[in-house]
PDB file of N, CA and C in Angstrom:
ATOM      1  N   MET A   1      47.275 -39.142-136.818  1.00 45.00           N
ATOM      2  CA  MET A   1      47.635 -39.194-138.208  1.00 45.00           C
ATOM      3  C   MET A   1      47.938 -40.646-138.558  1.00 45.00           C
ATOM      4  N   SER A   2      47.434 -41.110-139.676  1.00 49.00           N
ATOM      5  CA  SER A   2      47.714 -42.475-140.093  1.00 49.00           C
ATOM      6  C   SER A   2      49.061 -42.529-140.795  1.00 49.00           C
ATOM      7  N   ALA A   3      49.640 -43.723-140.870  1.00 54.00           N
ATOM      8  CA  ALA A   3      50.934 -43.886-141.522  1.00 54.00           C
ATOM      9  C   ALA A   3      50.798 -43.959-143.032  1.00 54.00           C
ATOM     10  N   GLY A   4      49.590 -44.290-143.532  1.00 55.00           N
ATOM     11  CA  GLY A   4      49.390 -44.403-144.969  1.00 55.00           C
ATOM     12  C   GLY A   4      49.088 -43.066-145.613  1.00 55.00           C
ATOM     13  N   ARG A   5      49.491 -42.946-146.868  1.00 57.00           N
ATOM     14  CA  ARG A   5      49.149 -41.743-147.632  1.00 57.00           C
ATOM     15  C   ARG A   5      47.676 -41.778-147.988  1.00 57.00           C
ATOM     16  N   HIS A   6      47.087 -40.620-148.132  1.00 61.00           N
ATOM     17  CA  HIS A   6      45.674 -40.500-148.470  1.00 61.00           C
ATOM     18  C   HIS A   6      45.359 -41.311-149.729  1.00 61.00           C
ATOM     19  N   GLY A   7      44.419 -42.245-149.588  1.00 63.00           N
ATOM     20  CA  GLY A   7      43.960 -43.011-150.733  1.00 63.00           C
ATOM     21  C   GLY A   7      44.897 -44.117-151.205  1.00 63.00           C
ATOM     22  N   THR A   8      45.976 -44.392-150.476  1.00 64.00           N
ATOM     23  CA  THR A   8      46.917 -45.432-150.882  1.00 64.00           C
ATOM     24  C   THR A   8      47.338 -46.250-149.679  1.00 64.00           C
ATOM     25  N   ARG A   9      48.055 -47.321-149.949  1.00 68.00           N
ATOM     26  CA  ARG A   9      48.629 -48.127-148.873  1.00 68.00           C
ATOM     27  C   ARG A   9      50.104 -47.784-148.673  1.00 68.00           C
ATOM     28  N   LYS A  10      50.645 -46.912-149.512  1.00 80.00           N
ATOM     29  CA  LYS A  10      52.051 -46.523-149.399  1.00 80.00           C
ATOM     30  C   LYS A  10      52.234 -45.714-148.115  1.00 80.00           C
ATOM     31  N   LEU A  11      53.311 -46.002-147.398  1.00 85.00           N
ATOM     32  CA  LEU A  11      53.582 -45.280-146.158  1.00 85.00           C
ATOM     33  C   LEU A  11      53.911 -43.820-146.430  1.00 85.00           C
ATOM     34  N   SER A  12      53.425 -42.981-145.568  1.00 83.00           N
ATOM     35  CA  SER A  12      53.739 -41.557-145.622  1.00 83.00           C
ATOM     36  C   SER A  12      55.206 -41.350-145.255  1.00 83.00           C
ATOM     37  N   GLU A  13      55.773 -40.287-145.722  1.00 87.00           N
ATOM     38  CA  GLU A  13      57.145 -39.935-145.337  1.00 87.00           C
ATOM     39  C   GLU A  13      57.247 -39.663-143.836  1.00 87.00           C
ATOM     40  N   HIS A  14      56.130 -39.353-143.178  1.00 85.00           N
ATOM     41  CA  HIS A  14      56.133 -39.188-141.719  1.00 85.00           C
ATOM     42  C   HIS A  14      56.563 -40.488-141.040  1.00 85.00           C
ATOM     43  N   ALA A  15      56.177 -41.616-141.621  1.00 85.00           N
ATOM     44  CA  ALA A  15      56.510 -42.915-141.027  1.00 85.00           C
ATOM     45  C   ALA A  15      58.015 -43.156-140.982  1.00 85.00           C
ATOM     46  N   PHE A  16      58.764 -42.470-141.838  1.00 86.00           N
ATOM     47  CA  PHE A  16      60.217 -42.611-141.904  1.00 86.00           C
ATOM     48  C   PHE A  16      60.950 -41.443-141.231  1.00 86.00           C
ATOM     49  N   GLY A  17      60.205 -40.529-140.615  1.00 86.00           N
ATOM     50  CA  GLY A  17      60.829 -39.351-140.016  1.00 86.00           C
ATOM     51  C   GLY A  17      61.395 -38.411-141.065  1.00 86.00           C
ATOM     52  N   ASN A  18      60.790 -38.429-142.248  1.00 90.00           N
ATOM     53  CA  ASN A  18      61.303 -37.692-143.402  1.00 90.00           C
ATOM     54  C   ASN A  18      60.358 -36.560-143.806  1.00 90.00           C
ATOM     55  N   ALA A  19      59.429 -36.189-142.916  1.00 94.00           N
ATOM     56  CA  ALA A  19      58.458 -35.143-143.228  1.00 94.00           C
ATOM     57  C   ALA A  19      58.069 -34.423-141.950  1.00 94.00           C
ATOM     58  N   LEU A  20      57.582 -33.210-142.131  1.00 95.00           N
ATOM     59  CA  LEU A  20      57.072 -32.467-140.991  1.00 95.00           C
ATOM     60  C   LEU A  20      55.872 -31.654-141.408  1.00 95.00           C
ATOM     61  N   ASP A  21      55.033 -31.346-140.446  1.00 96.00           N
ATOM     62  CA  ASP A  21      53.854 -30.520-140.643  1.00 96.00           C
ATOM     63  C   ASP A  21      54.007 -29.263-139.805  1.00 96.00           C
ATOM     64  N   ILE A  22      53.631 -28.135-140.383  1.00 97.00           N
ATOM     65  CA  ILE A  22      53.709 -26.851-139.679  1.00 97.00           C
ATOM     66  C   ILE A  22      52.327 -26.218-139.716  1.00 97.00           C
ATOM     67  N   ALA A  23      51.758 -25.921-138.547  1.00 97.00           N
ATOM     68  CA  ALA A  23      50.421 -25.349-138.460  1.00 97.00           C
ATOM     69  C   ALA A  23      50.438 -23.832-138.255  1.00 97.00           C
ATOM     70  N   SER A  24      51.550 -23.297-137.742  1.00 98.00           N
ATOM     71  CA  SER A  24      51.622 -21.854-137.512  1.00 98.00           C
ATOM     72  C   SER A  24      53.072 -21.427-137.343  1.00 98.00           C
ATOM     73  N   PHE A  25      53.262 -20.128-137.412  1.00 98.00           N
ATOM     74  CA  PHE A  25      54.568 -19.518-137.187  1.00 98.00           C
ATOM     75  C   PHE A  25      54.394 -18.460-136.111  1.00 98.00           C
ATOM     76  N   THR A  26      55.335 -18.362-135.192  1.00 98.00           N
ATOM     77  CA  THR A  26      55.365 -17.287-134.217  1.00 98.00           C
ATOM     78  C   THR A  26      56.569 -16.423-134.556  1.00 98.00           C
ATOM     79  N   LEU A  27      56.311 -15.174-134.912  1.00 96.00           N
ATOM     80  CA  LEU A  27      57.364 -14.247-135.316  1.00 96.00           C
ATOM     81  C   LEU A  27      58.101 -13.694-134.098  1.00 96.00           C
ATOM     82  N   SER A  28      59.231 -13.069-134.335  1.00 97.00           N
ATOM     83  CA  SER A  28      60.058 -12.560-133.235  1.00 97.00           C
ATOM     84  C   SER A  28      59.340 -11.502-132.394  1.00 97.00           C
ATOM     85  N   ASP A  29      58.351 -10.815-132.987  1.00 97.00           N
ATOM     86  CA  ASP A  29      57.593  -9.815-132.219  1.00 97.00           C
ATOM     87  C   ASP A  29      56.420 -10.435-131.461  1.00 97.00           C
ATOM     88  N   GLY A  30      56.305 -11.779-131.527  1.00 98.00           N
ATOM     89  CA  GLY A  30      55.246 -12.481-130.824  1.00 98.00           C
ATOM     90  C   GLY A  30      53.994 -12.732-131.642  1.00 98.00           C
ATOM     91  N   LYS A  31      53.892 -12.128-132.829  1.00 97.00           N
ATOM     92  CA  LYS A  31      52.712 -12.329-133.666  1.00 97.00           C
ATOM     93  C   LYS A  31      52.671 -13.778-134.147  1.00 97.00           C
ATOM     94  N   LYS A  32      51.472 -14.373-134.075  1.00 98.00           N
ATOM     95  CA  LYS A  32      51.282 -15.750-134.535  1.00 98.00           C
ATOM     96  C   LYS A  32      50.535 -15.725-135.868  1.00 98.00           C
ATOM     97  N   ILE A  33      51.063 -16.443-136.847  1.00 98.00           N
ATOM     98  CA  ILE A  33      50.418 -16.562-138.150  1.00 98.00           C
ATOM     99  C   ILE A  33      50.033 -18.021-138.330  1.00 98.00           C
ATOM    100  N   GLU A  34      48.739 -18.264-138.370  1.00 97.00           N
ATOM    101  CA  GLU A  34      48.234 -19.622-138.519  1.00 97.00           C
ATOM    102  C   GLU A  34      47.965 -19.920-139.986  1.00 97.00           C
ATOM    103  N   ILE A  35      48.232 -21.159-140.374  1.00 97.00           N
ATOM    104  CA  ILE A  35      47.980 -21.592-141.740  1.00 97.00           C
ATOM    105  C   ILE A  35      46.506 -21.947-141.849  1.00 97.00           C
ATOM    106  N   SER A  36      45.840 -21.338-142.831  1.00 96.00           N
ATOM    107  CA  SER A  36      44.415 -21.574-143.035  1.00 96.00           C
ATOM    108  C   SER A  36      44.076 -21.320-144.500  1.00 96.00           C
ATOM    109  N   PRO A  37      42.906 -21.770-144.948  1.00 94.00           N
ATOM    110  CA  PRO A  37      42.525 -21.560-146.342  1.00 94.00           C
ATOM    111  C   PRO A  37      42.321 -20.090-146.704  1.00 94.00           C
ATOM    112  N   SER A  38      41.947 -19.245-145.731  1.00 94.00           N
ATOM    113  CA  SER A  38      41.657 -17.842-146.016  1.00 94.00           C
ATOM    114  C   SER A  38      42.282 -16.920-144.978  1.00 94.00           C
ATOM    115  N   PRO A  39      43.613 -16.849-144.917  1.00 95.00           N
ATOM    116  CA  PRO A  39      44.233 -15.953-143.937  1.00 95.00           C
ATOM    117  C   PRO A  39      44.085 -14.491-144.366  1.00 95.00           C
ATOM    118  N   PRO A  40      44.259 -13.556-143.425  1.00 96.00           N
ATOM    119  CA  PRO A  40      44.263 -12.141-143.795  1.00 96.00           C
ATOM    120  C   PRO A  40      45.321 -11.896-144.877  1.00 96.00           C
ATOM    121  N   GLU A  41      45.122 -10.889-145.711  1.00 96.00           N
ATOM    122  CA  GLU A  41      45.988 -10.657-146.873  1.00 96.00           C
ATOM    123  C   GLU A  41      47.479 -10.584-146.521  1.00 96.00           C
ATOM    124  N   LYS A  42      47.823  -9.853-145.470  1.00 95.00           N
ATOM    125  CA  LYS A  42      49.232  -9.724-145.085  1.00 95.00           C
ATOM    126  C   LYS A  42      49.813 -11.083-144.688  1.00 95.00           C
ATOM    127  N   ASP A  43      49.043 -11.866-143.940  1.00 97.00           N
ATOM    128  CA  ASP A  43      49.488 -13.205-143.550  1.00 97.00           C
ATOM    129  C   ASP A  43      49.595 -14.115-144.774  1.00 97.00           C
ATOM    130  N   ALA A  44      48.654 -13.969-145.713  1.00 96.00           N
ATOM    131  CA  ALA A  44      48.668 -14.788-146.930  1.00 96.00           C
ATOM    132  C   ALA A  44      49.944 -14.542-147.729  1.00 96.00           C
ATOM    133  N   LYS A  45      50.392 -13.300-147.795  1.00 96.00           N
ATOM    134  CA  LYS A  45      51.638 -12.989-148.505  1.00 96.00           C
ATOM    135  C   LYS A  45      52.831 -13.663-147.835  1.00 96.00           C
ATOM    136  N   PHE A  46      52.871 -13.608-146.517  1.00 96.00           N
ATOM    137  CA  PHE A  46      53.942 -14.266-145.770  1.00 96.00           C
ATOM    138  C   PHE A  46      53.912 -15.773-146.013  1.00 96.00           C
ATOM    139  N   LEU A  47      52.730 -16.392-145.886  1.00 96.00           N
ATOM    140  CA  LEU A  47      52.608 -17.837-146.060  1.00 96.00           C
ATOM    141  C   LEU A  47      52.963 -18.265-147.474  1.00 96.00           C
ATOM    142  N   ASN A  48      52.593 -17.470-148.463  1.00 95.00           N
ATOM    143  CA  ASN A  48      52.947 -17.786-149.847  1.00 95.00           C
ATOM    144  C   ASN A  48      54.465 -17.721-150.037  1.00 95.00           C
ATOM    145  N   ALA A  49      55.107 -16.746-149.427  1.00 96.00           N
ATOM    146  CA  ALA A  49      56.572 -16.638-149.519  1.00 96.00           C
ATOM    147  C   ALA A  49      57.247 -17.837-148.855  1.00 96.00           C
ATOM    148  N   VAL A  50      56.722 -18.276-147.718  1.00 96.00           N
ATOM    149  CA  VAL A  50      57.268 -19.453-147.032  1.00 96.00           C
ATOM    150  C   VAL A  50      57.107 -20.687-147.908  1.00 96.00           C
ATOM    151  N   ARG A  51      55.911 -20.860-148.473  1.00 95.00           N
ATOM    152  CA  ARG A  51      55.642 -22.018-149.332  1.00 95.00           C
ATOM    153  C   ARG A  51      56.592 -22.041-150.520  1.00 95.00           C
ATOM    154  N   LYS A  52      56.766 -20.907-151.171  1.00 95.00           N
ATOM    155  CA  LYS A  52      57.673 -20.826-152.328  1.00 95.00           C
ATOM    156  C   LYS A  52      59.120 -21.122-151.916  1.00 95.00           C
ATOM    157  N   ALA A  53      59.545 -20.609-150.776  1.00 96.00           N
ATOM    158  CA  ALA A  53      60.921 -20.837-150.318  1.00 96.00           C
ATOM    159  C   ALA A  53      61.153 -22.301-149.944  1.00 96.00           C
ATOM    160  N   ALA A  54      60.120 -22.984-149.465  1.00 96.00           N
ATOM    161  CA  ALA A  54      60.254 -24.386-149.076  1.00 96.00           C
ATOM    162  C   ALA A  54      60.328 -25.310-150.286  1.00 96.00           C
ATOM    163  N   CYS A  55      59.759 -24.870-151.395  1.00 94.00           N
ATOM    164  CA  CYS A  55      59.729 -25.687-152.613  1.00 94.00           C
ATOM    165  C   CYS A  55      61.111 -25.664-153.257  1.00 94.00           C
ATOM    166  N   GLY A  56      61.768 -26.775-153.212  1.00 91.00           N
ATOM    167  CA  GLY A  56      63.145 -26.882-153.698  1.00 91.00           C
ATOM    168  C   GLY A  56      63.943 -27.617-152.643  1.00 91.00           C
ATOM    169  N   PRO A  57      64.174 -26.977-151.483  1.00 93.00           N
ATOM    170  CA  PRO A  57      64.820 -27.727-150.408  1.00 93.00           C
ATOM    171  C   PRO A  57      63.985 -28.954-150.018  1.00 93.00           C
ATOM    172  N   PHE A  58      62.652 -28.786-149.992  1.00 94.00           N
ATOM    173  CA  PHE A  58      61.745 -29.908-149.760  1.00 94.00           C
ATOM    174  C   PHE A  58      61.202 -30.337-151.110  1.00 94.00           C
ATOM    175  N   LYS A  59      61.036 -31.623-151.301  1.00 94.00           N
ATOM    176  CA  LYS A  59      60.597 -32.144-152.600  1.00 94.00           C
ATOM    177  C   LYS A  59      59.089 -32.141-152.748  1.00 94.00           C
ATOM    178  N   THR A  60      58.360 -32.184-151.631  1.00 93.00           N
ATOM    179  CA  THR A  60      56.906 -32.064-151.646  1.00 93.00           C
ATOM    180  C   THR A  60      56.512 -31.007-150.634  1.00 93.00           C
ATOM    181  N   VAL A  61      55.715 -30.057-151.081  1.00 95.00           N
ATOM    182  CA  VAL A  61      55.176 -29.007-150.212  1.00 95.00           C
ATOM    183  C   VAL A  61      53.680 -28.940-150.479  1.00 95.00           C
ATOM    184  N   LEU A  62      52.879 -29.274-149.470  1.00 93.00           N
ATOM    185  CA  LEU A  62      51.424 -29.229-149.596  1.00 93.00           C
ATOM    186  C   LEU A  62      50.876 -28.277-148.548  1.00 93.00           C
ATOM    187  N   GLY A  63      49.814 -27.582-148.903  1.00 94.00           N
ATOM    188  CA  GLY A  63      49.187 -26.646-147.982  1.00 94.00           C
ATOM    189  C   GLY A  63      47.721 -26.496-148.308  1.00 94.00           C
ATOM    190  N   PRO A  64      47.083 -25.433-147.814  1.00 92.00           N
ATOM    191  CA  PRO A  64      45.645 -25.249-147.992  1.00 92.00           C
ATOM    192  C   PRO A  64      45.164 -25.317-149.442  1.00 92.00           C
ATOM    193  N   ALA A  65      45.976 -24.923-150.393  1.00 87.00           N
ATOM    194  CA  ALA A  65      45.548 -24.951-151.796  1.00 87.00           C
ATOM    195  C   ALA A  65      45.577 -26.348-152.396  1.00 87.00           C
ATOM    196  N   SER A  66      46.189 -27.310-151.703  1.00 90.00           N
ATOM    197  CA  SER A  66      46.337 -28.638-152.290  1.00 90.00           C
ATOM    198  C   SER A  66      45.113 -29.531-152.097  1.00 90.00           C
ATOM    199  N   ASP A  67      44.615 -29.648-150.873  1.00 88.00           N
ATOM    200  CA  ASP A  67      43.445 -30.487-150.593  1.00 88.00           C
ATOM    201  C   ASP A  67      42.965 -30.247-149.161  1.00 88.00           C
ATOM    202  N   ALA A  68      41.814 -30.832-148.847  1.00 88.00           N
ATOM    203  CA  ALA A  68      41.218 -30.618-147.518  1.00 88.00           C
ATOM    204  C   ALA A  68      42.092 -31.165-146.391  1.00 88.00           C
ATOM    205  N   ASP A  69      42.860 -32.232-146.661  1.00 87.00           N
ATOM    206  CA  ASP A  69      43.714 -32.815-145.622  1.00 87.00           C
ATOM    207  C   ASP A  69      44.825 -31.870-145.176  1.00 87.00           C
ATOM    208  N   HIS A  70      45.160 -30.894-146.007  1.00 91.00           N
ATOM    209  CA  HIS A  70      46.250 -29.966-145.697  1.00 91.00           C
ATOM    210  C   HIS A  70      45.748 -28.531-145.552  1.00 91.00           C
ATOM    211  N   SER A  71      44.472 -28.372-145.216  1.00 92.00           N
ATOM    212  CA  SER A  71      43.872 -27.040-145.155  1.00 92.00           C
ATOM    213  C   SER A  71      44.363 -26.193-143.987  1.00 92.00           C
ATOM    214  N   LEU A  72      44.919 -26.843-142.952  1.00 96.00           N
ATOM    215  CA  LEU A  72      45.328 -26.095-141.763  1.00 96.00           C
ATOM    216  C   LEU A  72      46.807 -26.252-141.438  1.00 96.00           C
ATOM    217  N   HIS A  73      47.586 -26.750-142.393  1.00 96.00           N
ATOM    218  CA  HIS A  73      49.026 -26.888-142.151  1.00 96.00           C
ATOM    219  C   HIS A  73      49.782 -27.056-143.468  1.00 96.00           C
ATOM    220  N   PHE A  74      51.078 -26.822-143.402  1.00 96.00           N
ATOM    221  CA  PHE A  74      51.980 -27.160-144.504  1.00 96.00           C
ATOM    222  C   PHE A  74      52.552 -28.542-144.212  1.00 96.00           C
ATOM    223  N   HIS A  75      52.597 -29.371-145.235  1.00 95.00           N
ATOM    224  CA  HIS A  75      53.295 -30.655-145.166  1.00 95.00           C
ATOM    225  C   HIS A  75      54.550 -30.492-146.014  1.00 95.00           C
ATOM    226  N   LEU A  76      55.703 -30.793-145.435  1.00 96.00           N
ATOM    227  CA  LEU A  76      56.986 -30.672-146.129  1.00 96.00           C
ATOM    228  C   LEU A  76      57.695 -32.016-146.026  1.00 96.00           C
ATOM    229  N   ASP A  77      58.153 -32.560-147.175  1.00 94.00           N
ATOM    230  CA  ASP A  77      58.917 -33.796-147.085  1.00 94.00           C
ATOM    231  C   ASP A  77      60.052 -33.830-148.086  1.00 94.00           C
ATOM    232  N   LEU A  78      60.948 -34.769-147.858  1.00 92.00           N
ATOM    233  CA  LEU A  78      62.197 -34.874-148.612  1.00 92.00           C
ATOM    234  C   LEU A  78      62.251 -36.067-149.567  1.00 92.00           C
ATOM    235  N   GLU A  79      61.143 -36.783-149.736  1.00 88.00           N
ATOM    236  CA  GLU A  79      61.161 -37.957-150.609  1.00 88.00           C
ATOM    237  C   GLU A  79      61.550 -37.546-152.032  1.00 88.00           C
ATOM    238  N   PRO A  80      62.570 -38.190-152.596  1.00 85.00           N
ATOM    239  CA  PRO A  80      62.933 -37.885-153.984  1.00 85.00           C
ATOM    240  C   PRO A  80      61.750 -38.135-154.925  1.00 85.00           C
ATOM    241  N   ARG A  81      61.552 -37.249-155.859  1.00 84.00           N
ATOM    242  CA  ARG A  81      60.450 -37.360-156.813  1.00 84.00           C
ATOM    243  C   ARG A  81      60.997 -37.809-158.163  1.00 84.00           C
ATOM    244  N   ARG A  82      60.104 -38.340-158.967  1.00 81.00           N
ATOM    245  CA  ARG A  82      60.512 -38.745-160.309  1.00 81.00           C
ATOM    246  C   ARG A  82      61.157 -37.588-161.044  1.00 81.00           C
ATOM    247  N   HIS A  83      62.144 -37.875-161.808  1.00 84.00           N
ATOM    248  CA  HIS A  83      62.836 -36.879-162.633  1.00 84.00           C
ATOM    249  C   HIS A  83      63.521 -35.792-161.807  1.00 84.00           C
ATOM    250  N   GLY A  84      63.659 -36.010-160.494  1.00 82.00           N
ATOM    251  CA  GLY A  84      64.381 -35.065-159.646  1.00 82.00           C
ATOM    252  C   GLY A  84      63.659 -33.768-159.375  1.00 82.00           C
ATOM    253  N   GLY A  85      62.385 -33.687-159.707  1.00 87.00           N
ATOM    254  CA  GLY A  85      61.634 -32.445-159.549  1.00 87.00           C
ATOM    255  C   GLY A  85      61.037 -32.275-158.164  1.00 87.00           C
ATOM    256  N   THR A  86      60.104 -31.348-158.095  1.00 90.00           N
ATOM    257  CA  THR A  86      59.383 -31.053-156.858  1.00 90.00           C
ATOM    258  C   THR A  86      57.889 -31.044-157.139  1.00 90.00           C
ATOM    259  N   PHE A  87      57.097 -31.176-156.080  1.00 90.00           N
ATOM    260  CA  PHE A  87      55.643 -31.078-156.167  1.00 90.00           C
ATOM    261  C   PHE A  87      55.221 -30.094-155.100  1.00 90.00           C
ATOM    262  N   CYS A  88      54.763 -28.936-155.518  1.00 91.00           N
ATOM    263  CA  CYS A  88      54.426 -27.878-154.569  1.00 91.00           C
ATOM    264  C   CYS A  88      53.059 -27.283-154.880  1.00 91.00           C
ATOM    265  N   GLN A  89      52.170 -27.349-153.879  1.00 88.00           N
ATOM    266  CA  GLN A  89      50.830 -26.757-154.027  1.00 88.00           C
ATOM    267  C   GLN A  89      50.471 -26.022-152.775  1.00 88.00           C
TER     268      GLN A  89
END
């Protein structure tokens, strides 16, 4: 992973230890749910709930619906956004 944000020279929040990427979840029953552009419907509902819950505590939440760079993982970061809002896709 490069330190620069896609299409810019600005450093990614990863460079500051202020972001994380999640590619899958392993549930308590051992089931693994991988993040992908077209997960099975039941997994998609779970992933959508996770994405919605992350939006707020994290200021930026990117996933498969945002762009090709995030098609296989969630990117979560804490960088303050303009006007104190959030950016979640």
